[in-house]
Amino acid sequence: MAAGVKKEGRRTRAEQRAASVKLILDTSEDLFAQLGYFGVTIKDVADRMGIHPALIHYYFDGKKALFDAVFERRVEYAVTARTAGLDAYEAEVGDHPTLEGALRAYYDGAFDVYVNDDEGWRNFGRIFAQVNNAPGYGAEKMDTYFDPLVLRLIGLLQKALPDAAPEDLFWSFQFTSGAYSLILSRTGRIDRLSGNLCKSDDFEAVRDRFVTFMAAGFEALYKRNKPAPPTAKDS
């Protein structure tokens, strides 16, 4: 056999390491999604994998480092996808965005990975919802990864509604972000309430309705605070 040719089936040390780390992250992601950060220990992950906890500690310096790695493995793509959506939309409309168009640019593409029924991404969705609703550490994560995108979205919404009160735009985004987090949590409550007419993992149904519903909320607040046009009686 020629020198430097790897035998069939043999993996390099780097490949073995990558495979081990991926398995640890996949297992941790599943557990964190089900039980939350405080409901999982390193030993829980090791027991699920059938390995000694020392192997996980070899790769990760404690549970927080493990959780960070689980979150950061996918969040970069989530940010990239939303950035691409906003880039494409701004290139198309320039300085003339619409309320619904801006919201679709920000949210529609974000649902794609969940619509595609990838269980890893759906687990990440639950973890994202946990982080988005956690004070302190969670808020810091959202500040780091998503604040620039959110402020960019708010800027587009301000262009679409130039005389809207800025605080209404921020509150409206807060309501929208909360609804998005609940959807990603997939609690199953809507399944029970609707007698399975609606399913919490039906992300296509969500994507079909989400922006239309949220845009109406933005619009309602905007119209509520906008001065009524003068009537014939006023003039």
PDB file of N, CA, C and O in Angstrom, residues 38-103:
ATOM      1  N   PHE A  38     -30.958  23.667  33.829  1.00  0.00           N
ATOM      2  CA  PHE A  38     -30.807  23.264  35.227  1.00  0.00           C
ATOM      3  C   PHE A  38     -31.279  21.836  35.492  1.00  0.00           C
ATOM      4  O   PHE A  38     -31.030  21.296  36.566  1.00  0.00           O
ATOM      5  N   GLY A  39     -31.934  21.234  34.515  1.00  0.00           N
ATOM      6  CA  GLY A  39     -32.408  19.870  34.699  1.00  0.00           C
ATOM      7  C   GLY A  39     -31.451  18.804  34.202  1.00  0.00           C
ATOM      8  O   GLY A  39     -31.766  17.610  34.258  1.00  0.00           O
ATOM      9  N   VAL A  40     -30.286  19.207  33.713  1.00  0.00           N
ATOM     10  CA  VAL A  40     -29.332  18.264  33.111  1.00  0.00           C
ATOM     11  C   VAL A  40     -27.981  18.394  33.801  1.00  0.00           C
ATOM     12  O   VAL A  40     -27.531  19.502  34.099  1.00  0.00           O
ATOM     13  N   THR A  41     -27.348  17.263  34.050  1.00  0.00           N
ATOM     14  CA  THR A  41     -25.987  17.249  34.569  1.00  0.00           C
ATOM     15  C   THR A  41     -25.068  16.578  33.553  1.00  0.00           C
ATOM     16  O   THR A  41     -25.532  15.888  32.632  1.00  0.00           O
ATOM     17  N   ILE A  42     -23.779  16.773  33.749  1.00  0.00           N
ATOM     18  CA  ILE A  42     -22.796  16.077  32.911  1.00  0.00           C
ATOM     19  C   ILE A  42     -22.991  14.573  33.027  1.00  0.00           C
ATOM     20  O   ILE A  42     -22.908  13.834  32.033  1.00  0.00           O
ATOM     21  N   LYS A  43     -23.301  14.100  34.221  1.00  0.00           N
ATOM     22  CA  LYS A  43     -23.507  12.666  34.424  1.00  0.00           C
ATOM     23  C   LYS A  43     -24.718  12.173  33.630  1.00  0.00           C
ATOM     24  O   LYS A  43     -24.697  11.050  33.100  1.00  0.00           O
ATOM     25  N   ASP A  44     -25.763  12.995  33.533  1.00  0.00           N
ATOM     26  CA  ASP A  44     -26.933  12.601  32.744  1.00  0.00           C
ATOM     27  C   ASP A  44     -26.533  12.360  31.288  1.00  0.00           C
ATOM     28  O   ASP A  44     -26.979  11.398  30.661  1.00  0.00           O
ATOM     29  N   VAL A  45     -25.721  13.260  30.758  1.00  0.00           N
ATOM     30  CA  VAL A  45     -25.281  13.116  29.364  1.00  0.00           C
ATOM     31  C   VAL A  45     -24.440  11.851  29.217  1.00  0.00           C
ATOM     32  O   VAL A  45     -24.624  11.066  28.279  1.00  0.00           O
ATOM     33  N   ALA A  46     -23.509  11.659  30.144  1.00  0.00           N
ATOM     34  CA  ALA A  46     -22.638  10.485  30.087  1.00  0.00           C
ATOM     35  C   ALA A  46     -23.445   9.194  30.201  1.00  0.00           C
ATOM     36  O   ALA A  46     -23.196   8.226  29.459  1.00  0.00           O
ATOM     37  N   ASP A  47     -24.421   9.183  31.103  1.00  0.00           N
ATOM     38  CA  ASP A  47     -25.253   7.974  31.268  1.00  0.00           C
ATOM     39  C   ASP A  47     -26.035   7.682  29.999  1.00  0.00           C
ATOM     40  O   ASP A  47     -26.180   6.517  29.603  1.00  0.00           O
ATOM     41  N   ARG A  48     -26.578   8.724  29.373  1.00  0.00           N
ATOM     42  CA  ARG A  48     -27.325   8.519  28.129  1.00  0.00           C
ATOM     43  C   ARG A  48     -26.420   7.930  27.055  1.00  0.00           C
ATOM     44  O   ARG A  48     -26.856   7.095  26.248  1.00  0.00           O
ATOM     45  N   MET A  49     -25.144   8.336  27.046  1.00  0.00           N
ATOM     46  CA  MET A  49     -24.207   7.850  26.041  1.00  0.00           C
ATOM     47  C   MET A  49     -23.552   6.532  26.424  1.00  0.00           C
ATOM     48  O   MET A  49     -22.932   5.881  25.579  1.00  0.00           O
ATOM     49  N   GLY A  50     -23.641   6.165  27.709  1.00  0.00           N
ATOM     50  CA  GLY A  50     -22.979   4.953  28.166  1.00  0.00           C
ATOM     51  C   GLY A  50     -21.480   5.107  28.293  1.00  0.00           C
ATOM     52  O   GLY A  50     -20.726   4.160  28.033  1.00  0.00           O
ATOM     53  N   ILE A  51     -21.039   6.325  28.698  1.00  0.00           N
ATOM     54  CA  ILE A  51     -19.610   6.584  28.852  1.00  0.00           C
ATOM     55  C   ILE A  51     -19.351   7.156  30.247  1.00  0.00           C
ATOM     56  O   ILE A  51     -20.285   7.462  30.994  1.00  0.00           O
ATOM     57  N   HIS A  52     -18.094   7.310  30.609  1.00  0.00           N
ATOM     58  CA  HIS A  52     -17.737   7.907  31.900  1.00  0.00           C
ATOM     59  C   HIS A  52     -17.785   9.434  31.764  1.00  0.00           C
ATOM     60  O   HIS A  52     -17.368   9.988  30.733  1.00  0.00           O
ATOM     61  N   PRO A  53     -18.284  10.159  32.776  1.00  0.00           N
ATOM     62  CA  PRO A  53     -18.338  11.623  32.703  1.00  0.00           C
ATOM     63  C   PRO A  53     -16.986  12.272  32.420  1.00  0.00           C
ATOM     64  O   PRO A  53     -16.925  13.367  31.855  1.00  0.00           O
ATOM     65  N   ALA A  54     -15.906  11.585  32.783  1.00  0.00           N
ATOM     66  CA  ALA A  54     -14.578  12.156  32.561  1.00  0.00           C
ATOM     67  C   ALA A  54     -14.317  12.429  31.083  1.00  0.00           C
ATOM     68  O   ALA A  54     -13.588  13.370  30.735  1.00  0.00           O
ATOM     69  N   LEU A  55     -14.912  11.623  30.208  1.00  0.00           N
ATOM     70  CA  LEU A  55     -14.704  11.838  28.778  1.00  0.00           C
ATOM     71  C   LEU A  55     -15.322  13.158  28.329  1.00  0.00           C
ATOM     72  O   LEU A  55     -14.751  13.874  27.503  1.00  0.00           O
ATOM     73  N   ILE A  56     -16.479  13.503  28.893  1.00  0.00           N
ATOM     74  CA  ILE A  56     -17.107  14.781  28.549  1.00  0.00           C
ATOM     75  C   ILE A  56     -16.284  15.934  29.116  1.00  0.00           C
ATOM     76  O   ILE A  56     -16.067  16.952  28.453  1.00  0.00           O
ATOM     77  N   HIS A  57     -15.793  15.764  30.352  1.00  0.00           N
ATOM     78  CA  HIS A  57     -14.954  16.799  30.954  1.00  0.00           C
ATOM     79  C   HIS A  57     -13.639  16.982  30.179  1.00  0.00           C
ATOM     80  O   HIS A  57     -13.042  18.062  30.220  1.00  0.00           O
ATOM     81  N   TYR A  58     -13.224  15.945  29.491  1.00  0.00           N
ATOM     82  CA  TYR A  58     -12.008  16.050  28.684  1.00  0.00           C
ATOM     83  C   TYR A  58     -12.196  17.061  27.558  1.00  0.00           C
ATOM     84  O   TYR A  58     -11.267  17.808  27.212  1.00  0.00           O
ATOM     85  N   TYR A  59     -13.405  17.104  27.003  1.00  0.00           N
ATOM     86  CA  TYR A  59     -13.689  18.004  25.886  1.00  0.00           C
ATOM     87  C   TYR A  59     -14.285  19.343  26.320  1.00  0.00           C
ATOM     88  O   TYR A  59     -14.109  20.356  25.632  1.00  0.00           O
ATOM     89  N   PHE A  60     -14.997  19.367  27.444  1.00  0.00           N
ATOM     90  CA  PHE A  60     -15.718  20.572  27.850  1.00  0.00           C
ATOM     91  C   PHE A  60     -15.464  20.858  29.327  1.00  0.00           C
ATOM     92  O   PHE A  60     -15.578  19.971  30.166  1.00  0.00           O
ATOM     93  N   ASP A  61     -15.177  22.101  29.622  1.00  0.00           N
ATOM     94  CA  ASP A  61     -14.843  22.514  30.983  1.00  0.00           C
ATOM     95  C   ASP A  61     -16.115  22.828  31.771  1.00  0.00           C
ATOM     96  O   ASP A  61     -16.413  23.982  32.098  1.00  0.00           O
ATOM     97  N   GLY A  62     -16.897  21.803  32.038  1.00  0.00           N
ATOM     98  CA  GLY A  62     -18.098  21.958  32.840  1.00  0.00           C
ATOM     99  C   GLY A  62     -19.362  22.099  32.018  1.00  0.00           C
ATOM    100  O   GLY A  62     -19.339  22.194  30.787  1.00  0.00           O
ATOM    101  N   LYS A  63     -20.504  22.136  32.724  1.00  0.00           N
ATOM    102  CA  LYS A  63     -21.799  22.134  32.050  1.00  0.00           C
ATOM    103  C   LYS A  63     -22.051  23.421  31.263  1.00  0.00           C
ATOM    104  O   LYS A  63     -22.611  23.383  30.167  1.00  0.00           O
ATOM    105  N   LYS A  64     -21.653  24.565  31.799  1.00  0.00           N
ATOM    106  CA  LYS A  64     -21.892  25.810  31.085  1.00  0.00           C
ATOM    107  C   LYS A  64     -21.159  25.814  29.746  1.00  0.00           C
ATOM    108  O   LYS A  64     -21.705  26.239  28.722  1.00  0.00           O
ATOM    109  N   ALA A  65     -19.917  25.335  29.743  1.00  0.00           N
ATOM    110  CA  ALA A  65     -19.153  25.268  28.489  1.00  0.00           C
ATOM    111  C   ALA A  65     -19.834  24.321  27.509  1.00  0.00           C
ATOM    112  O   ALA A  65     -19.860  24.578  26.296  1.00  0.00           O
ATOM    113  N   LEU A  66     -20.401  23.237  28.022  1.00  0.00           N
ATOM    114  CA  LEU A  66     -21.104  22.282  27.167  1.00  0.00           C
ATOM    115  C   LEU A  66     -22.359  22.925  26.592  1.00  0.00           C
ATOM    116  O   LEU A  66     -22.632  22.819  25.388  1.00  0.00           O
ATOM    117  N   PHE A  67     -23.124  23.611  27.431  1.00  0.00           N
ATOM    118  CA  PHE A  67     -24.342  24.277  26.966  1.00  0.00           C
ATOM    119  C   PHE A  67     -23.998  25.352  25.931  1.00  0.00           C
ATOM    120  O   PHE A  67     -24.680  25.477  24.901  1.00  0.00           O
ATOM    121  N   ASP A  68     -22.956  26.121  26.194  1.00  0.00           N
ATOM    122  CA  ASP A  68     -22.528  27.146  25.236  1.00  0.00           C
ATOM    123  C   ASP A  68     -22.201  26.533  23.882  1.00  0.00           C
ATOM    124  O   ASP A  68     -22.570  27.071  22.830  1.00  0.00           O
ATOM    125  N   ALA A  69     -21.514  25.407  23.914  1.00  0.00           N
ATOM    126  CA  ALA A  69     -21.129  24.751  22.660  1.00  0.00           C
ATOM    127  C   ALA A  69     -22.359  24.250  21.905  1.00  0.00           C
ATOM    128  O   ALA A  69     -22.427  24.344  20.669  1.00  0.00           O
ATOM    129  N   VAL A  70     -23.335  23.720  22.646  1.00  0.00           N
ATOM    130  CA  VAL A  70     -24.579  23.266  22.022  1.00  0.00           C
ATOM    131  C   VAL A  70     -25.293  24.436  21.356  1.00  0.00           C
ATOM    132  O   VAL A  70     -25.740  24.346  20.207  1.00  0.00           O
ATOM    133  N   PHE A  71     -25.387  25.544  22.071  1.00  0.00           N
ATOM    134  CA  PHE A  71     -26.094  26.723  21.551  1.00  0.00           C
ATOM    135  C   PHE A  71     -25.355  27.334  20.366  1.00  0.00           C
ATOM    136  O   PHE A  71     -25.948  27.634  19.326  1.00  0.00           O
ATOM    137  N   GLU A  72     -24.055  27.489  20.510  1.00  0.00           N
ATOM    138  CA  GLU A  72     -23.276  28.191  19.494  1.00  0.00           C
ATOM    139  C   GLU A  72     -23.086  27.371  18.229  1.00  0.00           C
ATOM    140  O   GLU A  72     -22.823  27.934  17.154  1.00  0.00           O
ATOM    141  N   ARG A  73     -23.248  26.067  18.329  1.00  0.00           N
ATOM    142  CA  ARG A  73     -23.101  25.225  17.145  1.00  0.00           C
ATOM    143  C   ARG A  73     -24.111  25.590  16.058  1.00  0.00           C
ATOM    144  O   ARG A  73     -23.801  25.509  14.857  1.00  0.00           O
ATOM    145  N   ARG A  74     -25.308  26.003  16.458  1.00  0.00           N
ATOM    146  CA  ARG A  74     -26.354  26.296  15.473  1.00  0.00           C
ATOM    147  C   ARG A  74     -26.693  27.781  15.369  1.00  0.00           C
ATOM    148  O   ARG A  74     -27.254  28.223  14.364  1.00  0.00           O
ATOM    149  N   VAL A  75     -26.403  28.552  16.402  1.00  0.00           N
ATOM    150  CA  VAL A  75     -26.861  29.939  16.401  1.00  0.00           C
ATOM    151  C   VAL A  75     -26.198  30.757  15.302  1.00  0.00           C
ATOM    152  O   VAL A  75     -26.810  31.685  14.758  1.00  0.00           O
ATOM    153  N   GLU A  76     -24.954  30.413  14.955  1.00  0.00           N
ATOM    154  CA  GLU A  76     -24.282  31.161  13.888  1.00  0.00           C
ATOM    155  C   GLU A  76     -25.057  31.036  12.577  1.00  0.00           C
ATOM    156  O   GLU A  76     -25.215  32.020  11.839  1.00  0.00           O
ATOM    157  N   TYR A  77     -25.561  29.838  12.289  1.00  0.00           N
ATOM    158  CA  TYR A  77     -26.344  29.664  11.059  1.00  0.00           C
ATOM    159  C   TYR A  77     -27.656  30.439  11.153  1.00  0.00           C
ATOM    160  O   TYR A  77     -28.102  31.040  10.163  1.00  0.00           O
ATOM    161  N   ALA A  78     -28.284  30.416  12.335  1.00  0.00           N
ATOM    162  CA  ALA A  78     -29.535  31.147  12.512  1.00  0.00           C
ATOM    163  C   ALA A  78     -29.340  32.631  12.238  1.00  0.00           C
ATOM    164  O   ALA A  78     -30.167  33.279  11.578  1.00  0.00           O
ATOM    165  N   VAL A  79     -28.244  33.188  12.737  1.00  0.00           N
ATOM    166  CA  VAL A  79     -27.939  34.595  12.498  1.00  0.00           C
ATOM    167  C   VAL A  79     -27.657  34.828  11.017  1.00  0.00           C
ATOM    168  O   VAL A  79     -28.137  35.810  10.418  1.00  0.00           O
ATOM    169  N   THR A  80     -26.894  33.936  10.413  1.00  0.00           N
ATOM    170  CA  THR A  80     -26.554  34.078   8.996  1.00  0.00           C
ATOM    171  C   THR A  80     -27.802  34.042   8.120  1.00  0.00           C
ATOM    172  O   THR A  80     -27.941  34.833   7.169  1.00  0.00           O
ATOM    173  N   ALA A  81     -28.736  33.136   8.430  1.00  0.00           N
ATOM    174  CA  ALA A  81     -29.959  33.015   7.635  1.00  0.00           C
ATOM    175  C   ALA A  81     -30.798  34.283   7.732  1.00  0.00           C
ATOM    176  O   ALA A  81     -31.325  34.774   6.722  1.00  0.00           O
ATOM    177  N   ARG A  82     -30.915  34.834   8.934  1.00  0.00           N
ATOM    178  CA  ARG A  82     -31.710  36.058   9.086  1.00  0.00           C
ATOM    179  C   ARG A  82     -31.018  37.249   8.422  1.00  0.00           C
ATOM    180  O   ARG A  82     -31.676  38.107   7.825  1.00  0.00           O
ATOM    181  N   THR A  83     -29.704  37.293   8.533  1.00  0.00           N
ATOM    182  CA  THR A  83     -28.958  38.368   7.881  1.00  0.00           C
ATOM    183  C   THR A  83     -29.167  38.314   6.375  1.00  0.00           C
ATOM    184  O   THR A  83     -29.384  39.347   5.725  1.00  0.00           O
ATOM    185  N   ALA A  84     -29.106  37.108   5.815  1.00  0.00           N
ATOM    186  CA  ALA A  84     -29.304  36.947   4.375  1.00  0.00           C
ATOM    187  C   ALA A  84     -30.702  37.381   3.962  1.00  0.00           C
ATOM    188  O   ALA A  84     -30.888  38.009   2.905  1.00  0.00           O
ATOM    189  N   GLY A  85     -31.695  37.052   4.793  1.00  0.00           N
ATOM    190  CA  GLY A  85     -33.060  37.460   4.493  1.00  0.00           C
ATOM    191  C   GLY A  85     -33.217  38.966   4.469  1.00  0.00           C
ATOM    192  O   GLY A  85     -33.854  39.533   3.563  1.00  0.00           O
ATOM    193  N   LEU A  86     -32.627  39.644   5.458  1.00  0.00           N
ATOM    194  CA  LEU A  86     -32.694  41.105   5.498  1.00  0.00           C
ATOM    195  C   LEU A  86     -31.896  41.732   4.364  1.00  0.00           C
ATOM    196  O   LEU A  86     -32.330  42.720   3.754  1.00  0.00           O
ATOM    197  N   ASP A  87     -30.726  41.150   4.064  1.00  0.00           N
ATOM    198  CA  ASP A  87     -29.909  41.668   2.948  1.00  0.00           C
ATOM    199  C   ASP A  87     -30.689  41.618   1.642  1.00  0.00           C
ATOM    200  O   ASP A  87     -30.718  42.599   0.879  1.00  0.00           O
ATOM    201  N   ALA A  88     -31.295  40.481   1.372  1.00  0.00           N
ATOM    202  CA  ALA A  88     -32.025  40.301   0.113  1.00  0.00           C
ATOM    203  C   ALA A  88     -33.214  41.259   0.043  1.00  0.00           C
ATOM    204  O   ALA A  88     -33.498  41.848  -1.017  1.00  0.00           O
ATOM    205  N   TYR A  89     -33.888  41.415   1.164  1.00  0.00           N
ATOM    206  CA  TYR A  89     -35.067  42.283   1.168  1.00  0.00           C
ATOM    207  C   TYR A  89     -34.675  43.749   0.954  1.00  0.00           C
ATOM    208  O   TYR A  89     -35.285  44.454   0.144  1.00  0.00           O
ATOM    209  N   GLU A  90     -33.644  44.196   1.645  1.00  0.00           N
ATOM    210  CA  GLU A  90     -33.210  45.585   1.488  1.00  0.00           C
ATOM    211  C   GLU A  90     -32.701  45.847   0.070  1.00  0.00           C
ATOM    212  O   GLU A  90     -32.914  46.933  -0.476  1.00  0.00           O
ATOM    213  N   ALA A  91     -32.030  44.856  -0.512  1.00  0.00           N
ATOM    214  CA  ALA A  91     -31.561  45.022  -1.886  1.00  0.00           C
ATOM    215  C   ALA A  91     -32.732  45.153  -2.850  1.00  0.00           C
ATOM    216  O   ALA A  91     -32.651  45.860  -3.865  1.00  0.00           O
ATOM    217  N   GLU A  92     -33.840  44.506  -2.521  1.00  0.00           N
ATOM    218  CA  GLU A  92     -35.025  44.523  -3.385  1.00  0.00           C
ATOM    219  C   GLU A  92     -35.825  45.825  -3.249  1.00  0.00           C
ATOM    220  O   GLU A  92     -36.274  46.387  -4.246  1.00  0.00           O
ATOM    221  N   VAL A  93     -35.988  46.301  -2.005  1.00  0.00           N
ATOM    222  CA  VAL A  93     -36.916  47.424  -1.789  1.00  0.00           C
ATOM    223  C   VAL A  93     -36.219  48.751  -1.508  1.00  0.00           C
ATOM    224  O   VAL A  93     -36.858  49.804  -1.504  1.00  0.00           O
ATOM    225  N   GLY A  94     -34.928  48.724  -1.217  1.00  0.00           N
ATOM    226  CA  GLY A  94     -34.216  49.963  -0.920  1.00  0.00           C
ATOM    227  C   GLY A  94     -34.773  50.658   0.310  1.00  0.00           C
ATOM    228  O   GLY A  94     -34.917  50.054   1.365  1.00  0.00           O
ATOM    229  N   ASP A  95     -35.135  51.919   0.155  1.00  0.00           N
ATOM    230  CA  ASP A  95     -35.658  52.707   1.273  1.00  0.00           C
ATOM    231  C   ASP A  95     -37.178  52.680   1.357  1.00  0.00           C
ATOM    232  O   ASP A  95     -37.780  53.554   1.998  1.00  0.00           O
ATOM    233  N   HIS A  96     -37.789  51.692   0.740  1.00  0.00           N
ATOM    234  CA  HIS A  96     -39.257  51.638   0.720  1.00  0.00           C
ATOM    235  C   HIS A  96     -39.772  50.273   1.205  1.00  0.00           C
ATOM    236  O   HIS A  96     -40.520  49.590   0.499  1.00  0.00           O
ATOM    237  N   PRO A  97     -39.397  49.869   2.417  1.00  0.00           N
ATOM    238  CA  PRO A  97     -39.899  48.592   2.941  1.00  0.00           C
ATOM    239  C   PRO A  97     -41.361  48.713   3.347  1.00  0.00           C
ATOM    240  O   PRO A  97     -41.880  49.824   3.555  1.00  0.00           O
ATOM    241  N   THR A  98     -42.020  47.579   3.451  1.00  0.00           N
ATOM    242  CA  THR A  98     -43.364  47.531   4.021  1.00  0.00           C
ATOM    243  C   THR A  98     -43.291  46.816   5.365  1.00  0.00           C
ATOM    244  O   THR A  98     -42.322  46.102   5.657  1.00  0.00           O
ATOM    245  N   LEU A  99     -44.307  47.029   6.167  1.00  0.00           N
ATOM    246  CA  LEU A  99     -44.355  46.407   7.482  1.00  0.00           C
ATOM    247  C   LEU A  99     -44.290  44.884   7.371  1.00  0.00           C
ATOM    248  O   LEU A  99     -43.432  44.229   7.978  1.00  0.00           O
ATOM    249  N   GLU A 100     -45.172  44.313   6.572  1.00  0.00           N
ATOM    250  CA  GLU A 100     -45.206  42.852   6.455  1.00  0.00           C
ATOM    251  C   GLU A 100     -43.971  42.334   5.737  1.00  0.00           C
ATOM    252  O   GLU A 100     -43.441  41.273   6.086  1.00  0.00           O
ATOM    253  N   GLY A 101     -43.483  43.068   4.751  1.00  0.00           N
ATOM    254  CA  GLY A 101     -42.293  42.621   4.035  1.00  0.00           C
ATOM    255  C   GLY A 101     -41.083  42.528   4.941  1.00  0.00           C
ATOM    256  O   GLY A 101     -40.313  41.559   4.875  1.00  0.00           O
ATOM    257  N   ALA A 102     -40.891  43.526   5.813  1.00  0.00           N
ATOM    258  CA  ALA A 102     -39.756  43.500   6.734  1.00  0.00           C
ATOM    259  C   ALA A 102     -39.864  42.341   7.712  1.00  0.00           C
ATOM    260  O   ALA A 102     -38.879  41.648   7.997  1.00  0.00           O
ATOM    261  N   LEU A 103     -41.065  42.099   8.226  1.00  0.00           N
ATOM    262  CA  LEU A 103     -41.251  40.993   9.167  1.00  0.00           C
ATOM    263  C   LEU A 103     -41.035  39.645   8.481  1.00  0.00           C
ATOM    264  O   LEU A 103     -40.464  38.722   9.071  1.00  0.00           O
TER     265      LEU A 103
END
